[in-house]
Coordinates of C-alpha atoms in Angstrom, one line a residue:
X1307 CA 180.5 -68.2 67.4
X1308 CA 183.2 -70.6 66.7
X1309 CA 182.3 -73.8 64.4
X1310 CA 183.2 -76.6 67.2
X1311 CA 185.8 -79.3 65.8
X1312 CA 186.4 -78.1 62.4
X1313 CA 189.3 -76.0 63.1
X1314 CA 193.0 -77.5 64.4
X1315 CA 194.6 -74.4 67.0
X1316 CA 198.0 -75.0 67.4
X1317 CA 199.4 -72.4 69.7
X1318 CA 203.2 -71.3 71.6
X1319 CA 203.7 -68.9 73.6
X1320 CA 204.0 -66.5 70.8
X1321 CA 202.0 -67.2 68.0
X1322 CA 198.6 -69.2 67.2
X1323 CA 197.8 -71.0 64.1
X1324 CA 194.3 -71.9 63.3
X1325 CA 193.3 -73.6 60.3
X1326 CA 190.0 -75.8 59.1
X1327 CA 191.1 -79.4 59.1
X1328 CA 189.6 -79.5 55.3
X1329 CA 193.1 -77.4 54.6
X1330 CA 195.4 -79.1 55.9
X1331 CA 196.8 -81.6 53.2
X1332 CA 199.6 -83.1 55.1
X1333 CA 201.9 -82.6 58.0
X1334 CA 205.5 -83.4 57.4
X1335 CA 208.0 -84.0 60.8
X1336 CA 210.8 -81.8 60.7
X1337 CA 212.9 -82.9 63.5
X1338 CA 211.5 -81.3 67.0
X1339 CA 209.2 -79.3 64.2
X1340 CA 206.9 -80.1 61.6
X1341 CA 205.8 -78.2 58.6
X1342 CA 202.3 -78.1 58.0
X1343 CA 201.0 -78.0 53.9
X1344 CA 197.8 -76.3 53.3
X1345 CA 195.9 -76.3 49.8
X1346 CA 197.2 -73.8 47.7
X1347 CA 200.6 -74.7 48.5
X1348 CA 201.2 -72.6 51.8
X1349 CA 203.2 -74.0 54.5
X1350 CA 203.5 -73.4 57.8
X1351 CA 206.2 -74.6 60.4
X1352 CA 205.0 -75.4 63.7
X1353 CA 207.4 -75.7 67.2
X1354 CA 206.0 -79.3 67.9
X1355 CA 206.8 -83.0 67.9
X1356 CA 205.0 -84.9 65.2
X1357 CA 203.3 -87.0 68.0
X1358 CA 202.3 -83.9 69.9
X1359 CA 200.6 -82.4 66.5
X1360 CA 198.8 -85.7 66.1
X1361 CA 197.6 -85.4 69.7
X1362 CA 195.8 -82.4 68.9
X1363 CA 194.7 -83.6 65.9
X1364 CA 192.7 -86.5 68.3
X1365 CA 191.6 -83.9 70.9
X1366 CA 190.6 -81.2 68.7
X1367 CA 188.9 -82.5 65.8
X1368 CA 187.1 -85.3 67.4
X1369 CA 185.3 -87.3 65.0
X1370 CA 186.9 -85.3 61.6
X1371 CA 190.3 -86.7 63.0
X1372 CA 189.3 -89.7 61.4
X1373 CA 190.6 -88.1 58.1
X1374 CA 193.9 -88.0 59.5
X1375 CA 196.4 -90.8 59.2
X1376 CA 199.7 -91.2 60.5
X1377 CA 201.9 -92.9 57.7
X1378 CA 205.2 -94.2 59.4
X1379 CA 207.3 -91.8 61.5
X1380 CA 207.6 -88.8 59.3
X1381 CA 204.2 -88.2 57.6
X1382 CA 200.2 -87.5 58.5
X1383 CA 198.0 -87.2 55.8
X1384 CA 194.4 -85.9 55.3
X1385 CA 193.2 -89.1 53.5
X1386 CA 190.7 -86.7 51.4
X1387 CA 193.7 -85.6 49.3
X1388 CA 194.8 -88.7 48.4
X1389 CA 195.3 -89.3 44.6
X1390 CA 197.6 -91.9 43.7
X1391 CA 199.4 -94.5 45.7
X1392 CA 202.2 -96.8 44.2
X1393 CA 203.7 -99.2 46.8
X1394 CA 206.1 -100.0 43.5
X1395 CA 207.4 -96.8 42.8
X1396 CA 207.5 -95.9 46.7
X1397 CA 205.2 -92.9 46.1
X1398 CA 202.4 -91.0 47.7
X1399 CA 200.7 -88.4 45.6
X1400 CA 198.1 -86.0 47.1
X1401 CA 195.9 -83.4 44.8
X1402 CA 194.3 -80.5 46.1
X1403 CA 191.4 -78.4 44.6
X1404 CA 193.5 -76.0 43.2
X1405 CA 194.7 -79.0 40.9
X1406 CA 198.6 -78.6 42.4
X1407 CA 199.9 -82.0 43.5
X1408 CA 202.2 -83.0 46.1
X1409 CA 204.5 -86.2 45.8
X1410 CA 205.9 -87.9 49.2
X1411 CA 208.0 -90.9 49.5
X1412 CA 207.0 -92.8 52.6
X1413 CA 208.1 -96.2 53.3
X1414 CA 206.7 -99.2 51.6
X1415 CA 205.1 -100.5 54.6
X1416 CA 203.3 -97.2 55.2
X1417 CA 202.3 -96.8 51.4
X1418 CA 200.6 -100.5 51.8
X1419 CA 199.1 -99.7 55.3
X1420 CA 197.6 -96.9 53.6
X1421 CA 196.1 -98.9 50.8
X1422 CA 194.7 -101.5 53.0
X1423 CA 193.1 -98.6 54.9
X1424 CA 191.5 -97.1 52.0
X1425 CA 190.3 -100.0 50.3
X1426 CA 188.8 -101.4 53.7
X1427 CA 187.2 -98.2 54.0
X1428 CA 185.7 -98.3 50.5
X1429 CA 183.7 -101.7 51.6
X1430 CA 181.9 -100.0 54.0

C-alpha cells in the first residue's frame, strides 16, 4: 500500500513522475515548464506552470507542503535543504545529503522573505 502524502505525482497524458517530497530540493520555472532538482543532482522537466506544480504541491502533500516555499516568481524550495542565505550577495544556497550544493539567485526580496520565514520559524 501506498504511503498517503509523502509522495508528489505529477502526471500528462504520457508520462507520470512520482517522487517522495524529502527529494525534491527545488523546482525551478522554466517558462510553460519547470525543472524539478532531486538530491543527487537528477533533474527532471515537467510540462506544467510553476503555479500549477505548486498546486499539487498544496493538494498532494497536505501538511508536508509546509516544507515547500514559493520564493518570488521563478523558484520553490524545500526549506529542509536550505544552507546559506545572503540577502548581500543575492544568493541562495541549498545542500543535500550527498554533500553536493546548489547556488540560486533569487531576488532580494524573496531571499529576505525567506529569512524572516526561517527565523520566525526557529522561535517556535
Amino acid at each position: 500500500m501506498l504511503q498517503q502524502n509523502t509522495h508528489l505525482i505529477i502526471s500528462t497524458s504520457t508520462d507520470l513522475l512520482r517522487i517522495d517530497y524529502r527529494h525534491i530540493l527545488y523546482i525551478q520555472s522554466d517558462g510553460n515548464y519547470c525543472s524539478l532538482f532531486q538530491v543527487g543532482g537528477v533533474m527532471r522537466l515537467v510540462t506544467y506552470q510553476l503555479g500549477q506544480v505548486e498546486k499539487m504541491i498544496a493538494a498532494q502533500l497536505s501538511d508536508n507542503a509546509k516544507n515547500f516555499v514559493r520564493i518570488g516568481r521563478s523558484l520553490i524550495v524545500n526549506i529542509n535543504y536550505v544552507y546559506y542565505i545572503s540577502v548581500a550577495k543575492q544568493q541562495l544556497t541549498l545542500c543535500d545529503n550527498h554533500q553536493a550544493t546548489y547556488s540560486l539567485n533569487p531576488s532580494r526580496e524573496a531571499l529576505v522573505a525567506l529569512k524572516t520565514l526561517i527565523e520566525e520559524e526557529m522561535k517556535h
